Amino acid sequence: MMSFTSFPRSCDPLRWWRRYAPERTALVDRARGTRHTYAEMDASSDSWAALLRRSGIERGDHVAVIAGNRREVIDLFFACGRVGAVLVPLNWRLAAPELSGIVAHARPAILFGEQRFRALAEIATQGYDSDLPWIDLDCDAPQLLAQTHDDPAADVAIAAEDPALLLYTSGSTGQPKGVMLPHRQIFYNAVATAIAWELGPDDVAPVATPFFHTGGWNVFATPLWHRGGTVVLFDGFDGAGLLEGLAQERCTVAMTVPTQLVMMRESARWGMELPSLRFLIAGGAHCSQSLAAEVRAGGYTFRQGYGLTECGPNCFAISNDDAINRPGAVGWPVPFLEMRVVTGSGSEAASGEPGELLLRGPQLFAGYLRDAERTADALAPEAWLRTGDLAQRDSDGAYYICGRRKEMYISGGENVFPGEVESAIGAHSAVRDVVVIGVSDPLWGEVGHAFVALRDETPPISGAELIAFTRARLAGYKAPRSVVFLADLPRLGSGKPDRRALAALASRPATSAATGA
């Protein structure tokens, strides 16, 4: 990993834009109907930094927050940077026992939160070793901030490797890991994104992804603040509401996860004109080619992205034309990032050959909190990050993501990538969402098992019909051998399908599966 001895204070974008363009709009809070300039955001973050100091927060302390998307969480993020603390956004979608383990692992010195999450937080912090102070963002914080006057304390000197954010993974494969995002990662991701995605001060982007995910912070928010752009904050997501917000705020770029795209597509606002929108990008999970085609048919310019909490998260860039001409491609590496695709033996994969994607560069995380073993497992020699994702390159060096290495299964000696099968099934007009997993089979070793959610307005379809539909588009060994219909797919806090829960469901005796020979 790259190492630096210091990090310039001028890298704080609020500090810079307050001097250069103080009246430029930094944030629009849709839920509260407020707009805030860079000067206002900078002054507010200073007040929050003073509050942290008065509360005894020192360099290296963890500051937890459990709240929806609101301005105060952003104030806390910049305030933590100014005192050298680490912001720990907690996932309010988790059950109290799940959250309790994260709090115990993160060891915060203070907890800020909204009243609506107070009961959850109280249960989750029971048994915590220390008396964890709670400051309510609605009731306590306004009074405490009113008591904060001019604070002569200067911003602390920040090292590039100092963590700025501690984000916990969704835990689809076990106990969530505390991913440490250093200031260095956030800065280089912002610079690389601004260059590769051609972001400028006139760009406006929504943030509807929760702040307990890297997507909430680092897909568009931190890159745009570094460029002097505008972030539009949504507290929660609904398809029609986002489309209306994109139109009313004249958003120029936007990111969603595929599940949100499905919700947008099914809303009454789908197809509304968005003349300011330069492109819509999907990330966070596999996006089928059929869904991508529907987005473009709705009149929207569409790209696919790729990233993860441990690196980026914006790792590739692709032009609008190439996104059409190279279906499924995520494009080429953004500046500073190096990439390799390696086979199971560790050799370089040939063009068109799937292999594990390895990443290296200053956009890399600083490790997992208090987990040297997992950190070592994630890093190959010479500081290459093992992403666990399968990718391939075409002859021009454009990358395509095939799926998770652990999700790939082998049927009759042939590798099967669930994402490819899901794209084929998702092309059927009746299918709203689909996940394919590999299950044991006495003859073939493993075969595909599909979980499908249908669109409400479509005529019924049988599992056998879907299997036949898939076989007309893919090799026979790739088509699923069974289909289970669900009203909706179980999901993680990130919105991704919970493959672990579906695998457990698949292991039960089949009661509603349609099989194909």
Coordinates of C-alpha atoms in Angstrom, one line a residue:
M1 CA 0.0 0.0 0.0
M2 CA 1.1 3.5 -0.7
S3 CA 2.4 5.5 2.3
F4 CA 2.7 9.2 2.9
T5 CA 4.0 11.1 5.9
S6 CA 1.6 14.0 5.9
F7 CA -1.7 15.1 4.3
P8 CA -2.2 18.8 3.5
R9 CA -5.0 20.6 5.3
S10 CA -5.9 22.2 2.0
C11 CA -7.3 18.8 1.0
D12 CA -10.4 19.7 3.1
P13 CA -12.7 20.7 0.3
L14 CA -15.0 22.9 2.4
R15 CA -12.0 24.9 3.5
W16 CA -10.9 25.5 -0.1
W17 CA -14.3 26.3 -1.6
R18 CA -15.3 28.6 1.3
R19 CA -12.4 30.8 0.3
Y20 CA -12.8 30.4 -3.5
A21 CA -16.6 30.3 -4.0
P22 CA -18.2 30.7 -0.6
E23 CA -21.8 31.2 -2.0
R24 CA -21.8 28.2 -4.2
T25 CA -24.3 25.5 -3.1
A26 CA -22.6 22.5 -1.5
L27 CA -25.7 20.6 -0.3
V28 CA -29.4 20.4 -0.9
D29 CA -31.3 18.5 1.8
R30 CA -34.5 17.4 0.1
A31 CA -36.2 16.0 3.2
R32 CA -35.8 19.2 5.1
G33 CA -36.1 21.6 2.2
T34 CA -32.9 23.4 3.0
R35 CA -29.9 24.5 0.8
H36 CA -26.4 25.2 2.2
T37 CA -23.4 27.0 0.7
Y38 CA -19.8 26.0 1.1
A39 CA -19.3 28.8 3.5
E40 CA -22.2 27.6 5.7
M41 CA -21.1 24.0 5.6
D42 CA -17.5 25.0 6.5
A43 CA -18.7 27.1 9.5
S44 CA -21.1 24.4 10.6
S45 CA -18.4 21.8 10.5
D46 CA -16.2 24.1 12.7
S47 CA -19.0 24.3 15.2
W48 CA -19.3 20.5 15.3
A49 CA -15.5 20.2 15.7
A50 CA -15.7 22.5 18.7
L51 CA -18.5 20.3 20.1
L52 CA -16.4 17.2 19.7
R53 CA -13.5 18.8 21.5
R54 CA -15.7 19.9 24.3
S55 CA -17.0 16.4 24.5
G56 CA -13.5 15.1 25.1
I57 CA -13.0 13.6 21.6
E58 CA -9.4 13.4 20.7
R59 CA -7.3 12.2 17.7
G60 CA -7.9 8.6 16.9
D61 CA -11.2 8.4 18.8
H62 CA -14.2 6.7 17.1
V63 CA -17.3 8.8 16.7
A64 CA -20.4 6.7 16.0
V65 CA -23.6 8.1 14.4
I66 CA -26.9 6.3 13.8
A67 CA -29.1 8.5 11.5
G68 CA -30.6 8.8 8.1
N69 CA -29.2 10.9 5.4
R70 CA -29.1 14.4 6.8
R71 CA -26.8 17.4 6.9
E72 CA -25.6 16.8 10.5
V73 CA -23.9 13.5 9.5
I74 CA -21.9 15.4 6.8
D75 CA -21.0 18.0 9.4
L76 CA -19.7 15.3 11.7
F77 CA -17.7 13.8 8.9
F78 CA -15.8 17.0 8.2
A79 CA -15.6 17.8 12.0
C80 CA -14.0 14.4 12.7
G81 CA -11.4 15.2 10.1
R82 CA -10.6 18.5 11.8
V83 CA -10.0 16.9 15.2
G84 CA -8.4 13.7 13.9
A85 CA -11.3 11.4 14.9
V86 CA -12.9 8.6 12.8
L87 CA -16.6 8.7 11.9
V88 CA -18.4 5.4 12.3
P89 CA -21.8 5.4 10.6
L90 CA -24.0 2.6 12.1
N91 CA -26.4 0.6 10.0
W92 CA -29.8 1.3 11.4
R93 CA -31.3 -1.5 9.2
L94 CA -29.6 -4.2 11.3
A95 CA -31.3 -6.0 14.2
A96 CA -30.1 -5.0 17.7
P97 CA -28.0 -8.2 18.2
E98 CA -26.2 -7.6 14.9
L99 CA -25.6 -3.9 15.8
S100 CA -24.4 -4.8 19.2
G101 CA -21.5 -6.8 17.8
I102 CA -20.4 -3.9 15.6
V103 CA -20.6 -1.4 18.5
A104 CA -18.5 -3.7 20.7
H105 CA -15.9 -4.0 17.9
A106 CA -15.8 -0.3 16.9
R107 CA -15.5 0.9 20.5
P108 CA -16.9 4.4 19.9
A109 CA -16.2 7.2 22.4
I110 CA -19.5 8.9 21.7
L111 CA -22.7 8.2 19.9
F112 CA -24.8 10.7 18.0
G113 CA -28.2 9.7 16.7
E114 CA -31.8 10.4 15.8
Q115 CA -34.6 9.9 18.2
R116 CA -36.2 7.3 15.9
F117 CA -33.2 5.0 16.4
R118 CA -32.8 5.6 20.1
A119 CA -34.5 2.4 21.3
L120 CA -32.4 0.4 18.8
A121 CA -29.2 2.0 20.0
E122 CA -30.0 1.5 23.7
I123 CA -30.5 -2.3 23.1
A124 CA -27.4 -2.5 20.9
T125 CA -25.2 -0.8 23.5
Q126 CA -26.3 -2.8 26.5
G127 CA -23.3 -4.4 28.1
Y128 CA -20.9 -2.0 26.3
D129 CA -17.8 -1.7 28.5
S130 CA -17.9 2.0 28.9
D131 CA -20.7 4.5 29.6
L132 CA -21.4 5.6 26.0
P133 CA -22.6 9.2 25.8
W134 CA -25.7 9.7 23.6
I135 CA -26.3 13.1 21.9
D136 CA -29.6 13.4 20.1
L137 CA -29.3 15.2 16.8
D138 CA -32.7 16.8 17.1
C139 CA -33.0 17.5 20.8
D140 CA -29.5 17.8 22.3
A141 CA -27.3 18.9 19.4
P142 CA -29.0 22.3 18.6
Q143 CA -28.6 23.4 22.2
L144 CA -25.0 22.2 22.5
L145 CA -24.1 23.9 19.2
A146 CA -25.7 27.1 20.4
Q147 CA -23.3 27.1 23.4
T148 CA -20.3 26.8 21.0
H149 CA -18.6 30.1 20.3
D150 CA -15.5 30.9 18.4
D151 CA -13.0 28.1 18.9
P152 CA -9.4 29.1 18.6
A153 CA -8.2 25.5 18.3
A154 CA -6.6 24.8 14.9
D155 CA -7.3 21.7 12.8
V156 CA -5.0 18.9 13.8
A157 CA -2.4 17.7 11.3
I158 CA -3.7 14.7 9.4
A159 CA -1.5 11.9 8.1
A160 CA -2.6 10.4 4.8
E161 CA -2.9 6.9 6.4
D162 CA -5.1 8.2 9.3
P163 CA -8.6 6.6 9.0
A164 CA -11.4 9.0 8.2
L165 CA -14.3 6.5 8.0
L166 CA -14.9 3.1 9.6
L167 CA -17.5 1.3 7.5
Y168 CA -18.8 -2.2 8.3
T169 CA -19.5 -4.7 5.5
S170 CA -23.0 -6.1 5.1
G171 CA -21.8 -9.5 6.4
S172 CA -23.1 -11.7 3.5
T173 CA -20.3 -14.2 4.2
G174 CA -20.1 -14.0 8.0
Q175 CA -19.2 -11.5 10.7
P176 CA -19.1 -7.9 9.3
K177 CA -15.6 -6.5 9.0
G178 CA -14.6 -3.0 9.9
V179 CA -13.1 -1.4 6.8
M180 CA -10.8 1.5 7.6
L181 CA -10.9 4.2 4.9
P182 CA -7.9 6.5 5.3
H183 CA -7.9 10.1 4.1
R184 CA -5.6 9.1 1.4
Q185 CA -8.2 6.7 -0.1
I186 CA -11.0 9.2 0.0
F187 CA -8.8 11.9 -1.6
Y188 CA -7.4 9.8 -4.5
N189 CA -10.8 8.3 -5.2
A190 CA -12.2 11.9 -5.5
V191 CA -9.4 13.0 -7.8
A192 CA -9.6 9.9 -10.0
T193 CA -13.4 10.0 -10.2
A194 CA -13.4 13.7 -11.2
I195 CA -10.9 13.0 -13.9
A196 CA -12.3 9.8 -15.3
W197 CA -15.9 10.7 -15.0
E198 CA -15.4 14.3 -16.1
L199 CA -16.9 15.8 -13.1
G200 CA -16.9 19.6 -12.7
P201 CA -18.2 22.4 -10.4
D202 CA -21.5 22.6 -12.4
D203 CA -22.3 18.9 -11.7
V204 CA -25.2 18.1 -9.4
A205 CA -25.7 14.5 -8.1
P206 CA -28.2 12.8 -5.7
V207 CA -27.2 10.7 -2.7
A208 CA -29.9 8.3 -1.8
T209 CA -27.6 5.5 -0.6
P210 CA -27.3 5.4 3.2
F211 CA -24.1 6.8 4.8
F212 CA -23.3 3.5 6.4
H213 CA -22.2 2.4 2.9
T214 CA -19.2 3.8 0.9
G215 CA -21.6 4.5 -2.0
G216 CA -23.2 7.2 0.1
W217 CA -19.9 9.0 0.6
N218 CA -17.6 8.2 -2.2
V219 CA -19.4 7.6 -5.5
F220 CA -20.4 11.2 -6.0
A221 CA -20.5 13.1 -2.7
T222 CA -16.8 13.4 -1.8
P223 CA -15.7 13.7 -5.4
L224 CA -18.1 16.5 -6.1
W225 CA -17.2 18.4 -2.9
H226 CA -13.6 18.3 -4.0
R227 CA -14.7 19.8 -7.4
G228 CA -17.0 22.4 -5.8
G229 CA -20.2 20.7 -7.1
T230 CA -23.6 20.2 -5.5
V231 CA -24.8 17.1 -3.6
V232 CA -28.6 16.5 -3.3
L233 CA -29.4 14.5 -0.2
F234 CA -32.3 12.1 -0.1
D235 CA -33.3 10.5 3.3
G236 CA -34.7 7.2 2.0
F237 CA -35.5 6.0 -1.5
D238 CA -38.5 5.6 -3.6
G239 CA -38.4 5.4 -7.4
A240 CA -40.8 8.2 -8.2
G241 CA -39.3 10.5 -5.5
L242 CA -35.8 10.1 -6.9
L243 CA -36.9 10.7 -10.5
E244 CA -38.8 13.8 -9.4
G245 CA -35.8 15.0 -7.5
L246 CA -33.5 14.5 -10.4
A247 CA -35.7 16.7 -12.5
Q248 CA -36.4 19.4 -10.0
E249 CA -32.7 19.8 -8.9
R250 CA -31.5 19.4 -12.5
C251 CA -29.1 16.6 -11.5
T252 CA -26.4 16.0 -14.1
V253 CA -25.2 12.6 -12.9
A254 CA -26.7 9.9 -10.7
M255 CA -25.9 6.5 -9.2
T256 CA -28.3 3.7 -8.2
V257 CA -28.0 0.1 -7.4
P258 CA -29.9 -2.3 -9.7
T259 CA -32.7 -2.8 -7.1
Q260 CA -33.4 0.9 -7.2
L261 CA -33.4 0.9 -11.0
V262 CA -36.1 -1.8 -10.8
M263 CA -38.2 0.4 -8.4
M264 CA -37.7 3.4 -10.6
R265 CA -38.7 1.5 -13.7
E266 CA -42.0 0.4 -12.0
S267 CA -42.9 3.9 -10.8
A268 CA -45.4 6.1 -12.5
R269 CA -42.6 8.6 -13.2
W270 CA -40.5 6.3 -15.3
G271 CA -39.7 7.8 -18.7
M272 CA -40.1 11.4 -17.5
E273 CA -37.7 13.7 -19.3
L274 CA -34.4 14.5 -17.5
P275 CA -32.7 16.9 -19.9
S276 CA -29.9 17.8 -17.5
L277 CA -28.8 14.2 -16.8
R278 CA -25.6 13.3 -18.6
F279 CA -25.6 9.7 -17.4
L280 CA -27.0 7.3 -14.9
I281 CA -24.6 4.7 -13.5
A282 CA -25.5 1.5 -11.7
G283 CA -23.2 -0.2 -9.2
G284 CA -23.1 -2.3 -6.0
A285 CA -24.4 -5.5 -7.6
H286 CA -24.7 -7.2 -11.0
C287 CA -27.0 -5.3 -13.5
S288 CA -28.5 -7.5 -16.1
Q289 CA -28.3 -6.5 -19.8
S290 CA -32.1 -6.6 -20.0
L291 CA -32.4 -4.1 -17.2
A292 CA -29.7 -1.9 -18.9
A293 CA -31.7 -2.1 -22.1
E294 CA -34.9 -1.0 -20.4
V295 CA -33.1 2.0 -18.8
R296 CA -31.9 3.1 -22.2
A297 CA -35.4 2.5 -23.7
G298 CA -36.7 4.8 -21.0
G299 CA -34.7 7.6 -22.5
Y300 CA -31.7 7.6 -20.1
T301 CA -28.0 7.4 -20.9
F302 CA -26.7 4.4 -18.9
R303 CA -23.3 3.1 -17.7
Q304 CA -22.3 0.3 -15.4
G305 CA -19.7 0.8 -12.6
Y306 CA -17.7 -1.4 -10.3
G307 CA -16.1 -0.9 -6.9
L308 CA -16.0 -2.1 -3.3
T309 CA -15.5 -0.6 0.1
E310 CA -11.9 -1.8 0.3
C311 CA -10.9 0.0 -3.0
G312 CA -12.3 3.0 -4.8
P313 CA -15.2 2.6 -4.8
N314 CA -15.0 4.1 -8.3
C315 CA -12.5 1.8 -10.1
F316 CA -13.5 2.0 -13.8
A317 CA -14.7 4.5 -16.3
I318 CA -16.5 4.1 -19.6
S319 CA -17.8 6.6 -22.1
N320 CA -21.5 6.7 -23.0
D321 CA -20.8 5.3 -26.5
D322 CA -18.6 2.5 -25.3
A323 CA -21.2 1.6 -22.7
I324 CA -23.6 0.9 -25.7
N325 CA -21.0 -0.7 -28.0
R326 CA -19.6 -3.0 -25.3
P327 CA -22.6 -4.4 -23.5
G328 CA -21.8 -5.3 -19.9
A329 CA -18.4 -3.6 -19.8
V330 CA -17.4 -1.4 -16.9
G331 CA -14.6 0.1 -18.9
W332 CA -11.0 0.9 -18.2
P333 CA -9.2 1.6 -14.9
V334 CA -9.5 5.1 -13.4
P335 CA -6.2 7.1 -12.8
F336 CA -3.8 5.7 -10.2
L337 CA -5.3 2.2 -10.1
E338 CA -3.4 -0.8 -11.4
M339 CA -5.3 -4.0 -12.3
R340 CA -4.6 -7.7 -12.9
V341 CA -6.8 -10.7 -13.8
V342 CA -5.3 -13.9 -12.6
T343 CA -6.2 -17.6 -13.0
G344 CA -6.5 -20.1 -10.1
S345 CA -2.8 -20.9 -10.6
G346 CA -1.9 -17.2 -10.2
S347 CA -0.9 -16.7 -13.8
E348 CA -2.2 -13.8 -15.9
A349 CA -5.5 -14.6 -17.6
A350 CA -5.6 -14.3 -21.4
S351 CA -7.9 -11.9 -23.2
G352 CA -11.4 -13.1 -22.8
E353 CA -10.5 -15.6 -20.0
P354 CA -12.2 -15.0 -16.6
G355 CA -10.0 -14.8 -13.5
E356 CA -9.9 -13.0 -10.2
L357 CA -9.6 -9.2 -10.3
L358 CA -6.7 -7.8 -8.3
L359 CA -6.4 -4.1 -7.6
R360 CA -3.5 -1.9 -6.4
G361 CA -3.2 1.9 -5.9
P362 CA -3.7 4.8 -3.5
Q363 CA -7.5 4.2 -3.5
L364 CA -6.9 1.1 -1.4
F365 CA -8.2 0.7 2.2
A366 CA -5.9 0.7 5.3
G367 CA -7.0 -2.7 6.5
Y368 CA -9.7 -4.3 8.7
L369 CA -9.9 -2.9 12.2
R370 CA -8.2 -5.2 14.7
D371 CA -8.2 -8.0 12.2
A372 CA -4.7 -8.6 10.9
E373 CA -5.5 -12.1 9.7
R374 CA -8.4 -11.0 7.5
T375 CA -6.3 -8.1 6.2
A376 CA -3.5 -10.4 5.3
D377 CA -6.0 -12.8 3.6
A378 CA -7.3 -9.9 1.5
L379 CA -3.9 -8.8 0.3
A380 CA -1.7 -10.8 -2.2
P381 CA 2.0 -10.2 -2.4
E382 CA 3.1 -6.7 -3.4
A383 CA 0.0 -5.1 -1.9
W384 CA -2.5 -6.4 -4.5
L385 CA -6.1 -6.6 -3.2
R386 CA -7.8 -9.8 -3.8
T387 CA -11.3 -8.6 -4.7
G388 CA -12.9 -12.0 -4.8
D389 CA -14.6 -10.9 -8.1
L390 CA -14.2 -12.6 -11.4
A391 CA -13.4 -10.3 -14.4
Q392 CA -12.2 -10.6 -17.9
R393 CA -10.7 -8.2 -20.5
D394 CA -11.4 -7.8 -24.2
S395 CA -8.7 -7.2 -26.8
D396 CA -8.9 -3.5 -26.2
G397 CA -8.3 -3.9 -22.4
A398 CA -11.9 -3.0 -21.4
Y399 CA -13.0 -4.9 -18.3
Y400 CA -16.2 -7.0 -17.7
I401 CA -17.2 -8.2 -14.3
C402 CA -18.4 -11.9 -14.4
G403 CA -19.4 -12.3 -10.7
R404 CA -18.1 -13.3 -7.4
R405 CA -15.5 -16.1 -7.3
K406 CA -17.4 -17.8 -4.5
E407 CA -20.7 -17.6 -6.5
M408 CA -19.3 -19.4 -9.5
Y409 CA -20.2 -23.1 -9.6
I410 CA -19.0 -26.0 -11.8
S411 CA -21.6 -28.0 -13.6
G412 CA -20.4 -31.1 -15.5
G413 CA -16.8 -29.7 -15.4
E414 CA -17.9 -26.4 -16.9
N415 CA -17.6 -23.0 -15.0
V416 CA -21.0 -21.3 -14.7
F417 CA -21.2 -17.6 -13.7
P418 CA -24.5 -16.7 -12.1
G419 CA -24.5 -13.2 -13.4
E420 CA -24.6 -14.5 -17.0
V421 CA -27.5 -16.8 -16.2
E422 CA -29.3 -14.0 -14.3
S423 CA -29.0 -11.7 -17.3
A424 CA -30.6 -14.4 -19.6
I425 CA -33.5 -15.0 -17.2
G426 CA -34.0 -11.3 -16.5
A427 CA -34.5 -10.7 -20.2
H428 CA -38.0 -12.3 -19.9
S429 CA -40.6 -9.6 -19.7
A430 CA -42.3 -11.2 -16.7
V431 CA -39.2 -11.2 -14.5
R432 CA -38.7 -8.4 -12.0
D433 CA -35.6 -9.8 -10.2
V434 CA -33.6 -13.0 -10.2
V435 CA -30.7 -14.7 -8.3
V436 CA -29.1 -17.9 -9.4
I437 CA -27.0 -20.0 -7.0
G438 CA -25.3 -23.4 -7.5
V439 CA -26.6 -26.4 -5.6
S440 CA -25.2 -29.9 -5.2
D441 CA -26.3 -32.5 -7.8
P442 CA -25.3 -36.2 -7.8
L443 CA -24.8 -36.3 -11.5
W444 CA -23.4 -32.9 -12.6
G445 CA -21.7 -31.9 -9.3
E446 CA -23.6 -28.6 -9.2
V447 CA -26.5 -27.2 -11.1
G448 CA -28.2 -23.8 -11.1
H449 CA -31.1 -23.0 -8.8
A450 CA -33.0 -19.8 -9.6
F451 CA -35.0 -17.6 -7.3
V452 CA -37.4 -15.3 -9.3
A453 CA -39.6 -12.4 -8.4
L454 CA -42.2 -11.6 -11.1
R455 CA -43.7 -8.3 -12.1
D456 CA -47.1 -7.8 -10.7
E457 CA -48.8 -6.8 -14.0
T458 CA -47.6 -9.8 -16.1
P459 CA -49.4 -13.1 -16.8
P460 CA -48.3 -16.1 -14.8
I461 CA -45.3 -18.1 -16.1
S462 CA -44.1 -21.5 -15.0
G463 CA -40.6 -22.5 -13.9
A464 CA -40.4 -24.9 -16.9
E465 CA -41.2 -22.0 -19.3
L466 CA -38.4 -19.9 -17.7
I467 CA -35.9 -22.8 -18.0
A468 CA -36.8 -23.2 -21.7
F469 CA -36.5 -19.5 -22.2
T470 CA -33.0 -19.6 -20.7
R471 CA -31.9 -22.6 -22.7
A472 CA -32.8 -20.8 -25.9
R473 CA -30.2 -18.2 -25.0
L474 CA -27.5 -20.1 -23.2
A475 CA -25.7 -23.4 -23.3
G476 CA -27.8 -26.2 -21.7
Y477 CA -25.4 -26.7 -18.8
K478 CA -25.8 -23.0 -17.8
A479 CA -29.6 -23.1 -17.6
P480 CA -31.0 -23.6 -14.1
R481 CA -32.5 -27.0 -13.3
S482 CA -35.0 -25.6 -10.9
V483 CA -36.9 -22.3 -10.3
V484 CA -38.5 -21.0 -7.1
F485 CA -40.9 -18.0 -7.3
L486 CA -40.8 -15.5 -4.4
A487 CA -42.8 -12.4 -3.8
D488 CA -39.6 -10.6 -3.2
L489 CA -35.9 -11.5 -2.7
P490 CA -34.4 -11.2 0.8
R491 CA -31.9 -8.4 0.9
L492 CA -28.9 -7.1 2.9
G493 CA -28.8 -3.7 4.3
S494 CA -27.0 -2.5 1.2
G495 CA -30.0 -3.5 -1.0
K496 CA -28.1 -6.4 -2.6
P497 CA -29.9 -9.8 -2.6
D498 CA -28.9 -11.9 0.4
R499 CA -27.4 -14.9 -1.3
R500 CA -26.6 -16.5 2.0
A501 CA -30.2 -16.6 3.0
L502 CA -31.2 -17.9 -0.5
A503 CA -28.6 -20.6 -0.3
A504 CA -30.1 -21.7 3.1
L505 CA -33.5 -21.7 1.5
A506 CA -32.3 -23.8 -1.4
S507 CA -30.9 -26.4 1.0
R508 CA -34.4 -27.1 2.3
P509 CA -36.6 -29.8 0.7
A510 CA -38.1 -28.3 -2.5
T511 CA -41.8 -27.5 -2.2
S512 CA -42.4 -25.0 -5.0
A513 CA -39.7 -25.6 -7.5
A514 CA -40.3 -26.2 -11.1
T515 CA -37.6 -28.5 -12.6
G516 CA -36.4 -29.0 -16.1
A517 CA -34.7 -32.2 -17.4

